[in-house]
């Protein structure tokens, strides 16, 4: 490690959050570098002085009456089987131009400082304590010059809650997601770190493409987009958001849930799913699904295509598209569910002990049998119909 890399990690050293894999390299550098040792000692001294400051100083008189007068008045600031999800009728059939606005997040303050002491060392201690207490993830440059907020990333650095990572058409970066995975950020991307907690690792992808690899229990890693939230269920996936806020998810391993406004699509390995602003996630489909079938699915999911689009889906479906048909059995209107089920059975034989009437009536045992039959028996899958 060089001096620049080590100095970027000084806050983590003092916080005790330096990853184990980097501790040895940092220790070796500090052993041989007097300048970095001096910098670390100076920062530790500032923190020690901050710790010695009084938590508060009582004013000579009650100040609240005057403050209150200046503030003035303050303002406090999937359904049942018989229900089909209906997108808003007023929504435009084209992709919405709405893009998620930057989601800022203020840094948390570690301590309160007395006004008099702040004139001496308070401001410096405040800044350092705030930066140190704000959760952060490691970032490494892969190509070009990514930027964290306004600062260029020359080699390695950190992204803290509230900060934005931006890549141009010639840059890429890798984020280490705490201890649970990695996210490669591809060119022309913008994303922000929203949360960095043990039980909530959360990014906002505003535009561009990420490649996420997560090795943690389900529902610890989240990626918010303008049209849905991608929830890791133990997986690897590619997620792309265009400039109008629509997204495409491609799961290459495991499972991912897409959620928006009470609607959920659980996407298994080898499948894809499209989302649109204001509409949420569509129906998952296989990565090699024919183009004509994909277009018909988009019409059904996002453009009020109804029975006509559904008819095209059924005509174009192959045995390999059984997953898509199975989901549509429950998303189609009442008049079409039986037809979709019949097409499914024509392509893939019914599991033993299952009947058409039982499935359409919502028999849990028969639905579970179909899920096992189609290798869709991940326990979270059942939540689609809860």
mmCIF file of C-alpha atoms in Angstrom:
data_model
loop_
_atom_site.group_PDB
_atom_site.id
_atom_site.type_symbol
_atom_site.label_atom_id
_atom_site.label_comp_id
_atom_site.label_asym_id
_atom_site.label_seq_id
_atom_site.Cartn_x
_atom_site.Cartn_y
_atom_site.Cartn_z
ATOM 1 C CA UNK A 1 0.000 0.000 0.000
ATOM 2 C CA UNK A 2 1.100 3.585 -0.659
ATOM 3 C CA UNK A 3 0.535 6.687 1.470
ATOM 4 C CA UNK A 4 -2.586 7.767 -0.404
ATOM 5 C CA UNK A 5 -4.263 4.392 0.081
ATOM 6 C CA UNK A 6 -3.379 4.209 3.778
ATOM 7 C CA UNK A 7 -4.521 7.769 4.533
ATOM 8 C CA UNK A 8 -7.908 6.968 2.983
ATOM 9 C CA UNK A 9 -8.227 4.199 5.568
ATOM 10 C CA UNK A 10 -7.176 6.148 8.677
ATOM 11 C CA UNK A 11 -10.760 6.789 9.770
ATOM 12 C CA UNK A 12 -11.519 3.072 9.515
ATOM 13 C CA UNK A 13 -8.426 2.262 11.600
ATOM 14 C CA UNK A 14 -9.588 4.563 14.397
ATOM 15 C CA UNK A 15 -13.168 3.299 14.130
ATOM 16 C CA UNK A 16 -12.002 -0.324 14.320
ATOM 17 C CA UNK A 17 -13.815 -1.103 11.055
ATOM 18 C CA UNK A 18 -10.803 -1.823 8.840
ATOM 19 C CA UNK A 19 -11.396 -5.124 6.965
ATOM 20 C CA UNK A 20 -9.212 -7.994 8.155
ATOM 21 C CA UNK A 21 -7.796 -8.467 4.673
ATOM 22 C CA UNK A 22 -6.273 -4.970 4.728
ATOM 23 C CA UNK A 23 -4.984 -4.833 8.293
ATOM 24 C CA UNK A 24 -1.656 -6.561 7.593
ATOM 25 C CA UNK A 25 -0.844 -4.324 4.616
ATOM 26 C CA UNK A 26 -1.680 -1.187 6.600
ATOM 27 C CA UNK A 27 0.423 -2.301 9.576
ATOM 28 C CA UNK A 28 3.436 -2.977 7.332
ATOM 29 C CA UNK A 29 3.134 0.448 5.723
ATOM 30 C CA UNK A 30 2.794 2.267 9.053
ATOM 31 C CA UNK A 31 5.866 0.463 10.358
ATOM 32 C CA UNK A 32 8.026 1.979 7.607
ATOM 33 C CA UNK A 33 6.292 5.341 7.007
ATOM 34 C CA UNK A 34 6.835 8.072 9.599
ATOM 35 C CA UNK A 35 4.544 10.531 7.794
ATOM 36 C CA UNK A 36 1.529 8.224 7.936
ATOM 37 C CA UNK A 37 2.250 7.323 11.569
ATOM 38 C CA UNK A 38 2.333 11.032 12.388
ATOM 39 C CA UNK A 39 -0.965 11.607 10.558
ATOM 40 C CA UNK A 40 -2.606 8.748 12.449
ATOM 41 C CA UNK A 41 -1.311 10.066 15.770
ATOM 42 C CA UNK A 42 -2.606 13.564 15.005
ATOM 43 C CA UNK A 43 -6.072 12.284 14.180
ATOM 44 C CA UNK A 44 -6.126 10.146 17.302
ATOM 45 C CA UNK A 45 -5.163 13.205 19.364
ATOM 46 C CA UNK A 46 -8.027 15.220 17.877
ATOM 47 C CA UNK A 47 -10.480 12.442 18.682
ATOM 48 C CA UNK A 48 -9.162 12.182 22.244
ATOM 49 C CA UNK A 49 -9.658 15.931 22.731
ATOM 50 C CA UNK A 50 -13.182 15.684 21.375
ATOM 51 C CA UNK A 51 -13.957 12.899 23.830
ATOM 52 C CA UNK A 52 -12.850 15.118 26.718
ATOM 53 C CA UNK A 53 -15.194 17.967 25.811
ATOM 54 C CA UNK A 54 -18.330 18.450 27.937
ATOM 55 C CA UNK A 55 -21.492 17.093 26.411
ATOM 56 C CA UNK A 56 -23.305 20.372 27.069
ATOM 57 C CA UNK A 57 -22.927 23.793 28.688
ATOM 58 C CA UNK A 58 -25.893 25.341 30.452
ATOM 59 C CA UNK A 59 -26.663 28.852 29.153
ATOM 60 C CA UNK A 60 -26.893 31.741 31.649
ATOM 61 C CA UNK A 61 -30.641 32.075 30.954
ATOM 62 C CA UNK A 62 -33.474 30.242 29.213
ATOM 63 C CA UNK A 63 -33.008 30.826 25.480
ATOM 64 C CA UNK A 64 -35.954 28.776 24.217
ATOM 65 C CA UNK A 65 -38.528 31.568 24.375
ATOM 66 C CA UNK A 66 -36.646 33.628 21.817
ATOM 67 C CA UNK A 67 -35.823 30.635 19.620
ATOM 68 C CA UNK A 68 -39.436 29.450 19.602
ATOM 69 C CA UNK A 69 -40.654 32.880 18.516
ATOM 70 C CA UNK A 70 -38.234 32.902 15.574
ATOM 71 C CA UNK A 71 -39.153 29.418 14.403
ATOM 72 C CA UNK A 72 -42.879 30.175 14.199
ATOM 73 C CA UNK A 73 -45.519 27.455 13.633
ATOM 74 C CA UNK A 74 -44.079 24.106 12.487
ATOM 75 C CA UNK A 75 -45.674 21.474 10.241
ATOM 76 C CA UNK A 76 -45.187 17.835 10.948
ATOM 77 C CA UNK A 77 -43.964 16.989 8.162
ATOM 78 C CA UNK A 78 -50.189 -9.236 -4.223
ATOM 79 C CA UNK A 79 -53.541 -9.706 -3.523
ATOM 80 C CA UNK A 80 -55.930 -12.641 -3.525
ATOM 81 C CA UNK A 81 -56.266 -15.041 -6.462
ATOM 82 C CA UNK A 82 -59.385 -13.336 -7.752
ATOM 83 C CA UNK A 83 -57.671 -9.976 -8.111
ATOM 84 C CA UNK A 84 -55.568 -9.047 -11.082
ATOM 85 C CA UNK A 85 -53.036 -6.273 -10.794
ATOM 86 C CA UNK A 86 -54.098 -3.331 -12.946
ATOM 87 C CA UNK A 87 -51.573 -0.637 -13.911
ATOM 88 C CA UNK A 88 -52.770 2.971 -13.669
ATOM 89 C CA UNK A 89 -55.031 3.756 -16.643
ATOM 90 C CA UNK A 90 -53.625 7.234 -16.956
ATOM 91 C CA UNK A 91 -50.052 6.035 -17.368
ATOM 92 C CA UNK A 92 -48.410 6.685 -20.717
ATOM 93 C CA UNK A 93 -47.700 3.558 -22.756
ATOM 94 C CA UNK A 94 -44.203 4.838 -23.438
ATOM 95 C CA UNK A 95 -41.448 4.748 -20.880
ATOM 96 C CA UNK A 96 -41.860 7.503 -18.322
ATOM 97 C CA UNK A 97 -39.244 10.234 -18.379
ATOM 98 C CA UNK A 98 -39.272 10.405 -14.604
ATOM 99 C CA UNK A 99 -35.850 9.731 -13.122
ATOM 100 C CA UNK A 100 -35.157 9.253 -9.444
ATOM 101 C CA UNK A 101 -33.753 12.400 -7.920
ATOM 102 C CA UNK A 102 -30.576 12.166 -5.974
ATOM 103 C CA UNK A 103 -31.350 10.823 -2.557
ATOM 104 C CA UNK A 104 -29.163 12.803 -0.206
ATOM 105 C CA UNK A 105 -28.421 11.583 3.260
ATOM 106 C CA UNK A 106 -27.014 13.846 5.964
ATOM 107 C CA UNK A 107 -24.051 12.653 8.009
ATOM 108 C CA UNK A 108 -24.790 11.657 11.596
ATOM 109 C CA UNK A 109 -23.218 13.672 14.407
ATOM 110 C CA UNK A 110 -21.294 11.709 16.992
ATOM 111 C CA UNK A 111 -21.262 14.243 19.820
ATOM 112 C CA UNK A 112 -22.548 17.678 20.798
ATOM 113 C CA UNK A 113 -19.862 20.313 21.202
ATOM 114 C CA UNK A 114 -19.824 23.334 23.487
ATOM 115 C CA UNK A 115 -19.835 26.651 21.652
ATOM 116 C CA UNK A 116 -16.727 27.989 23.335
ATOM 117 C CA UNK A 117 -14.704 24.832 22.751
ATOM 118 C CA UNK A 118 -15.865 24.723 19.138
ATOM 119 C CA UNK A 119 -13.857 27.902 18.457
ATOM 120 C CA UNK A 120 -10.672 26.027 19.315
ATOM 121 C CA UNK A 121 -10.972 22.424 18.201
ATOM 122 C CA UNK A 122 -14.709 21.806 17.937
ATOM 123 C CA UNK A 123 -15.115 22.289 14.190
ATOM 124 C CA UNK A 124 -12.256 19.966 13.337
ATOM 125 C CA UNK A 125 -13.404 17.352 15.814
ATOM 126 C CA UNK A 126 -16.988 17.631 14.578
ATOM 127 C CA UNK A 127 -15.973 16.989 10.981
ATOM 128 C CA UNK A 128 -13.708 14.098 11.834
ATOM 129 C CA UNK A 129 -16.153 12.440 14.234
ATOM 130 C CA UNK A 130 -18.989 12.792 11.738
ATOM 131 C CA UNK A 131 -16.972 11.270 8.899
ATOM 132 C CA UNK A 132 -15.730 8.458 11.101
ATOM 133 C CA UNK A 133 -19.188 7.569 12.376
ATOM 134 C CA UNK A 134 -20.756 7.453 8.914
ATOM 135 C CA UNK A 135 -20.845 3.895 7.528
ATOM 136 C CA UNK A 136 -18.726 3.379 4.416
ATOM 137 C CA UNK A 137 -17.810 0.700 1.864
ATOM 138 C CA UNK A 138 -14.509 0.187 0.079
ATOM 139 C CA UNK A 139 -14.323 1.196 -3.595
ATOM 140 C CA UNK A 140 -11.624 0.240 -6.107
ATOM 141 C CA UNK A 141 -11.017 1.715 -9.541
ATOM 142 C CA UNK A 142 -11.191 -0.868 -12.344
ATOM 143 C CA UNK A 143 -10.830 1.421 -15.367
ATOM 144 C CA UNK A 144 -10.683 5.129 -16.123
ATOM 145 C CA UNK A 145 -11.465 7.696 -13.435
ATOM 146 C CA UNK A 146 -14.656 7.055 -11.464
ATOM 147 C CA UNK A 147 -15.755 9.841 -9.123
ATOM 148 C CA UNK A 148 -17.158 9.777 -5.593
ATOM 149 C CA UNK A 149 -19.156 12.983 -5.418
ATOM 150 C CA UNK A 150 -16.700 15.527 -6.863
ATOM 151 C CA UNK A 151 -13.488 13.637 -6.065
ATOM 152 C CA UNK A 152 -11.697 11.458 -8.620
ATOM 153 C CA UNK A 153 -10.920 7.903 -7.517
ATOM 154 C CA UNK A 154 -7.295 7.298 -8.454
ATOM 155 C CA UNK A 155 -6.939 3.808 -7.005
ATOM 156 C CA UNK A 156 -8.947 2.883 -3.912
ATOM 157 C CA UNK A 157 -11.202 4.815 -1.585
ATOM 158 C CA UNK A 158 -14.466 4.682 0.326
ATOM 159 C CA UNK A 159 -18.049 5.625 -0.385
ATOM 160 C CA UNK A 160 -20.065 6.772 2.609
ATOM 161 C CA UNK A 161 -23.794 6.902 3.197
ATOM 162 C CA UNK A 162 -25.227 9.740 1.124
ATOM 163 C CA UNK A 163 -22.351 9.877 -1.351
ATOM 164 C CA UNK A 164 -22.699 9.187 -5.073
ATOM 165 C CA UNK A 165 -20.416 7.076 -7.293
ATOM 166 C CA UNK A 166 -20.336 8.151 -10.946
ATOM 167 C CA UNK A 167 -18.636 6.474 -13.916
ATOM 168 C CA UNK A 168 -18.271 7.995 -17.374
ATOM 169 C CA UNK A 169 -18.062 6.120 -20.674
ATOM 170 C CA UNK A 170 -14.474 5.079 -19.973
ATOM 171 C CA UNK A 171 -14.525 4.162 -16.287
ATOM 172 C CA UNK A 172 -15.575 1.252 -14.082
ATOM 173 C CA UNK A 173 -15.375 0.601 -10.337
ATOM 174 C CA UNK A 174 -15.838 -2.200 -7.807
ATOM 175 C CA UNK A 175 -17.662 -1.728 -4.502
ATOM 176 C CA UNK A 176 -17.090 -4.137 -1.623
ATOM 177 C CA UNK A 177 -20.512 -4.531 0.004
ATOM 178 C CA UNK A 178 -19.472 -4.796 3.631
ATOM 179 C CA UNK A 179 -18.696 -8.464 4.226
ATOM 180 C CA UNK A 180 -21.468 -9.896 2.033
ATOM 181 C CA UNK A 181 -20.499 -9.321 -1.586
ATOM 182 C CA UNK A 182 -19.261 -7.134 -4.416
ATOM 183 C CA UNK A 183 -20.828 -4.815 -6.975
ATOM 184 C CA UNK A 184 -19.099 -3.909 -10.226
ATOM 185 C CA UNK A 185 -20.235 -0.542 -11.542
ATOM 186 C CA UNK A 186 -20.132 -0.368 -15.333
ATOM 187 C CA UNK A 187 -19.557 2.745 -17.524
ATOM 188 C CA UNK A 188 -22.071 5.611 -17.613
ATOM 189 C CA UNK A 189 -23.596 4.758 -14.240
ATOM 190 C CA UNK A 190 -24.769 6.752 -11.215
ATOM 191 C CA UNK A 191 -25.520 5.168 -7.874
ATOM 192 C CA UNK A 192 -25.739 6.313 -4.279
ATOM 193 C CA UNK A 193 -25.071 4.532 -0.984
ATOM 194 C CA UNK A 194 -28.244 4.748 1.118
ATOM 195 C CA UNK A 195 -27.585 2.352 4.020
ATOM 196 C CA UNK A 196 -24.573 0.361 5.208
ATOM 197 C CA UNK A 197 -25.886 -1.587 8.194
ATOM 198 C CA UNK A 198 -25.501 -5.247 9.110
ATOM 199 C CA UNK A 199 -29.141 -5.936 8.223
ATOM 200 C CA UNK A 200 -29.630 -3.332 5.504
ATOM 201 C CA UNK A 201 -27.094 -2.933 2.690
ATOM 202 C CA UNK A 202 -28.829 -0.535 0.298
ATOM 203 C CA UNK A 203 -27.862 1.264 -2.918
ATOM 204 C CA UNK A 204 -29.852 3.469 -5.285
ATOM 205 C CA UNK A 205 -29.048 2.905 -8.964
ATOM 206 C CA UNK A 206 -30.222 6.036 -10.735
ATOM 207 C CA UNK A 207 -28.860 5.126 -14.170
ATOM 208 C CA UNK A 208 -26.455 2.633 -15.725
ATOM 209 C CA UNK A 209 -25.502 -0.985 -15.070
ATOM 210 C CA UNK A 210 -24.240 -2.935 -12.077
ATOM 211 C CA UNK A 211 -23.120 -6.548 -11.714
ATOM 212 C CA UNK A 212 -23.858 -7.736 -8.167
ATOM 213 C CA UNK A 213 -22.493 -10.888 -6.506
ATOM 214 C CA UNK A 214 -23.891 -11.502 -3.022
ATOM 215 C CA UNK A 215 -23.117 -14.407 -0.679
ATOM 216 C CA UNK A 216 -25.405 -13.617 2.251
ATOM 217 C CA UNK A 217 -28.779 -14.777 3.602
ATOM 218 C CA UNK A 218 -31.838 -13.397 1.764
ATOM 219 C CA UNK A 219 -33.040 -9.816 2.182
ATOM 220 C CA UNK A 220 -29.851 -8.151 3.344
ATOM 221 C CA UNK A 221 -28.907 -6.402 0.072
ATOM 222 C CA UNK A 222 -31.213 -3.990 -1.763
ATOM 223 C CA UNK A 223 -30.884 -1.871 -4.889
ATOM 224 C CA UNK A 224 -33.494 0.833 -5.372
ATOM 225 C CA UNK A 225 -34.277 1.995 -8.915
ATOM 226 C CA UNK A 226 -36.825 4.515 -10.227
ATOM 227 C CA UNK A 227 -39.269 1.686 -11.039
ATOM 228 C CA UNK A 228 -38.690 -1.084 -8.452
ATOM 229 C CA UNK A 229 -36.429 -2.312 -5.665
ATOM 230 C CA UNK A 230 -34.246 -5.356 -6.363
ATOM 231 C CA UNK A 231 -34.007 -7.553 -3.257
ATOM 232 C CA UNK A 232 -31.282 -10.160 -3.073
ATOM 233 C CA UNK A 233 -32.370 -13.683 -2.162
ATOM 234 C CA UNK A 234 -28.833 -15.105 -2.490
ATOM 235 C CA UNK A 235 -27.721 -14.382 -6.013
ATOM 236 C CA UNK A 236 -25.689 -12.905 -8.824
ATOM 237 C CA UNK A 237 -27.298 -10.567 -11.313
ATOM 238 C CA UNK A 238 -27.020 -7.730 -13.813
ATOM 239 C CA UNK A 239 -29.273 -4.702 -13.401
ATOM 240 C CA UNK A 240 -29.562 -1.890 -15.950
ATOM 241 C CA UNK A 241 -31.520 1.358 -15.569
ATOM 242 C CA UNK A 242 -32.056 3.568 -18.616
ATOM 243 C CA UNK A 243 -32.302 7.361 -18.660
ATOM 244 C CA UNK A 244 -36.109 7.184 -18.431
ATOM 245 C CA UNK A 245 -36.054 5.064 -15.256
ATOM 246 C CA UNK A 246 -37.029 1.696 -16.761
ATOM 247 C CA UNK A 247 -34.887 -1.276 -15.766
ATOM 248 C CA UNK A 248 -33.929 -4.756 -16.938
ATOM 249 C CA UNK A 249 -32.892 -7.430 -14.426
ATOM 250 C CA UNK A 250 -30.976 -10.539 -15.544
ATOM 251 C CA UNK A 251 -30.396 -13.144 -12.823
ATOM 252 C CA UNK A 252 -27.444 -15.452 -13.481
ATOM 253 C CA UNK A 253 -27.462 -17.307 -10.160
ATOM 254 C CA UNK A 254 -29.932 -17.681 -7.295
ATOM 255 C CA UNK A 255 -33.061 -15.552 -6.950
ATOM 256 C CA UNK A 256 -33.970 -11.851 -6.917
ATOM 257 C CA UNK A 257 -37.262 -10.250 -5.891
ATOM 258 C CA UNK A 258 -38.450 -7.073 -7.605
ATOM 259 C CA UNK A 259 -40.949 -5.058 -5.568
ATOM 260 C CA UNK A 260 -42.895 -1.861 -6.144
ATOM 261 C CA UNK A 261 -46.180 -0.596 -4.764
ATOM 262 C CA UNK A 262 -47.309 -3.958 -3.402
ATOM 263 C CA UNK A 263 -46.501 -5.833 -6.607
ATOM 264 C CA UNK A 264 -43.724 -8.428 -6.557
ATOM 265 C CA UNK A 265 -41.980 -10.586 -9.140
ATOM 266 C CA UNK A 266 -39.499 -13.210 -7.968
ATOM 267 C CA UNK A 267 -36.963 -13.925 -10.699
ATOM 268 C CA UNK A 268 -35.003 -17.210 -10.688
ATOM 269 C CA UNK A 269 -31.595 -17.967 -12.173
ATOM 270 C CA UNK A 270 -31.550 -17.783 -15.964
ATOM 271 C CA UNK A 271 -34.551 -15.456 -16.114
ATOM 272 C CA UNK A 272 -35.078 -11.748 -16.767
ATOM 273 C CA UNK A 273 -37.654 -9.154 -15.800
ATOM 274 C CA UNK A 274 -38.515 -5.644 -16.997
ATOM 275 C CA UNK A 275 -39.769 -2.785 -14.824
ATOM 276 C CA UNK A 276 -41.229 0.602 -15.719
ATOM 277 C CA UNK A 277 -41.762 3.727 -13.610
ATOM 278 C CA UNK A 278 -45.248 3.848 -12.153
ATOM 279 C CA UNK A 279 -45.952 0.248 -13.145
ATOM 280 C CA UNK A 280 -43.397 -1.788 -11.201
ATOM 281 C CA UNK A 281 -42.103 -5.208 -12.275
ATOM 282 C CA UNK A 282 -43.536 -7.186 -15.162
ATOM 283 C CA UNK A 283 -43.735 -10.959 -15.647
ATOM 284 C CA UNK A 284 -40.386 -12.819 -15.500
ATOM 285 C CA UNK A 285 -39.271 -14.627 -18.657
ATOM 286 C CA UNK A 286 -36.396 -16.892 -19.713
ATOM 287 C CA UNK A 287 -33.239 -15.223 -21.028
ATOM 288 C CA UNK A 288 -33.692 -16.903 -24.445
ATOM 289 C CA UNK A 289 -37.392 -16.053 -24.774
ATOM 290 C CA UNK A 290 -38.318 -15.222 -28.416
ATOM 291 C CA UNK A 291 -38.673 -11.520 -29.198
ATOM 292 C CA UNK A 292 -42.317 -11.793 -30.234
ATOM 293 C CA UNK A 293 -43.221 -13.343 -26.878
ATOM 294 C CA UNK A 294 -41.264 -10.649 -25.004
ATOM 295 C CA UNK A 295 -43.106 -7.882 -26.833
ATOM 296 C CA UNK A 296 -46.471 -9.479 -26.075
ATOM 297 C CA UNK A 297 -45.513 -9.726 -22.388
ATOM 298 C CA UNK A 298 -44.630 -6.024 -22.323
ATOM 299 C CA UNK A 299 -47.990 -5.203 -23.885
ATOM 300 C CA UNK A 300 -49.778 -7.320 -21.288
ATOM 301 C CA UNK A 301 -47.792 -6.007 -18.310
ATOM 302 C CA UNK A 302 -47.428 -2.323 -19.176
ATOM 303 C CA UNK A 303 -49.679 -1.357 -22.086
ATOM 304 C CA UNK A 304 -53.091 -2.789 -21.138
ATOM 305 C CA UNK A 305 -52.760 -5.465 -23.817
ATOM 306 C CA UNK A 306 -55.276 -7.717 -22.065
ATOM 307 C CA UNK A 307 -56.577 -10.883 -23.712
ATOM 308 C CA UNK A 308 -55.096 -10.010 -27.104
ATOM 309 C CA UNK A 309 -51.530 -9.784 -25.793
ATOM 310 C CA UNK A 310 -52.104 -12.865 -23.644
ATOM 311 C CA UNK A 311 -53.228 -14.821 -26.703
ATOM 312 C CA UNK A 312 -49.937 -13.994 -28.450
ATOM 313 C CA UNK A 313 -47.992 -15.069 -25.370
ATOM 314 C CA UNK A 314 -49.756 -18.437 -25.318
ATOM 315 C CA UNK A 315 -49.241 -18.969 -29.060
ATOM 316 C CA UNK A 316 -45.530 -18.161 -28.932
ATOM 317 C CA UNK A 317 -44.767 -19.981 -25.666
ATOM 318 C CA UNK A 318 -42.494 -23.034 -25.667
ATOM 319 C CA UNK A 319 -42.085 -25.694 -23.011
ATOM 320 C CA UNK A 320 -39.074 -23.666 -21.837
ATOM 321 C CA UNK A 321 -41.457 -20.792 -21.071
ATOM 322 C CA UNK A 322 -43.475 -22.796 -18.535
ATOM 323 C CA UNK A 323 -42.376 -20.493 -15.698
ATOM 324 C CA UNK A 324 -43.863 -17.466 -17.461
ATOM 325 C CA UNK A 325 -47.155 -19.255 -18.176
ATOM 326 C CA UNK A 326 -47.361 -20.476 -14.578
ATOM 327 C CA UNK A 327 -47.105 -16.912 -13.266
ATOM 328 C CA UNK A 328 -49.649 -15.694 -15.807
ATOM 329 C CA UNK A 329 -52.177 -18.261 -14.563
ATOM 330 C CA UNK A 330 -52.534 -15.973 -11.530
ATOM 331 C CA UNK A 331 -51.981 -12.605 -13.210
ATOM 332 C CA UNK A 332 -54.458 -13.075 -16.048
ATOM 333 C CA UNK A 333 -58.065 -11.976 -15.774
ATOM 334 C CA UNK A 334 -60.669 -14.473 -14.550
ATOM 335 C CA UNK A 335 -61.833 -15.200 -18.092
ATOM 336 C CA UNK A 336 -58.302 -16.078 -19.266
ATOM 337 C CA UNK A 337 -56.803 -18.047 -16.381
ATOM 338 C CA UNK A 338 -58.206 -21.365 -17.483
ATOM 339 C CA UNK A 339 -56.888 -20.823 -21.022
ATOM 340 C CA UNK A 340 -53.403 -20.048 -19.759
ATOM 341 C CA UNK A 341 -53.456 -23.123 -17.541
ATOM 342 C CA UNK A 342 -54.567 -25.313 -20.448
ATOM 343 C CA UNK A 343 -51.688 -24.017 -22.584
ATOM 344 C CA UNK A 344 -49.253 -24.724 -19.749
ATOM 345 C CA UNK A 345 -50.495 -28.308 -19.429
ATOM 346 C CA UNK A 346 -50.254 -28.762 -23.206
ATOM 347 C CA UNK A 347 -46.546 -27.938 -22.993
ATOM 348 C CA UNK A 348 -45.682 -29.470 -19.602
ATOM 349 C CA UNK A 349 -47.554 -32.397 -18.091
ATOM 350 C CA UNK A 350 -49.419 -31.848 -14.821
ATOM 351 C CA UNK A 351 -47.798 -33.080 -11.610
ATOM 352 C CA UNK A 352 -49.391 -36.174 -10.108
ATOM 353 C CA UNK A 353 -52.418 -35.469 -7.932
ATOM 354 C CA UNK A 354 -53.028 -31.989 -9.373
ATOM 355 C CA UNK A 355 -56.240 -30.874 -11.067
ATOM 356 C CA UNK A 356 -57.155 -27.826 -13.130
ATOM 357 C CA UNK A 357 -59.995 -26.916 -10.788
ATOM 358 C CA UNK A 358 -57.803 -27.239 -7.714
ATOM 359 C CA UNK A 359 -55.113 -24.905 -9.043
ATOM 360 C CA UNK A 360 -57.601 -22.282 -10.226
ATOM 361 C CA UNK A 361 -59.311 -22.432 -6.824
ATOM 362 C CA UNK A 362 -55.980 -21.747 -5.101
ATOM 363 C CA UNK A 363 -55.313 -25.161 -3.555
ATOM 364 C CA UNK A 364 -52.024 -24.656 -1.696
ATOM 365 C CA UNK A 365 -50.907 -28.291 -1.961
ATOM 366 C CA UNK A 366 -51.419 -28.350 -5.729
ATOM 367 C CA UNK A 367 -49.696 -25.011 -6.226
ATOM 368 C CA UNK A 368 -46.717 -26.267 -4.221
ATOM 369 C CA UNK A 369 -46.642 -29.401 -6.386
ATOM 370 C CA UNK A 370 -46.447 -27.275 -9.541
ATOM 371 C CA UNK A 371 -43.655 -25.161 -8.066
ATOM 372 C CA UNK A 372 -41.598 -28.274 -7.346
ATOM 373 C CA UNK A 373 -42.437 -29.615 -10.796
ATOM 374 C CA UNK A 374 -41.087 -26.442 -12.426
ATOM 375 C CA UNK A 375 -38.114 -26.183 -10.032
ATOM 376 C CA UNK A 376 -39.551 -23.018 -8.548
ATOM 377 C CA UNK A 377 -39.745 -24.270 -4.992
ATOM 378 C CA UNK A 378 -37.626 -21.615 -3.323
ATOM 379 C CA UNK A 379 -39.470 -20.787 -0.107
ATOM 380 C CA UNK A 380 -39.776 -17.096 -0.980
ATOM 381 C CA UNK A 381 -41.603 -17.962 -4.188
ATOM 382 C CA UNK A 382 -44.758 -18.763 -2.255
ATOM 383 C CA UNK A 383 -45.008 -15.114 -1.192
ATOM 384 C CA UNK A 384 -46.119 -14.225 -4.728
ATOM 385 C CA UNK A 385 -49.509 -15.703 -3.902
ATOM 386 C CA UNK A 386 -49.790 -15.045 -0.171
#
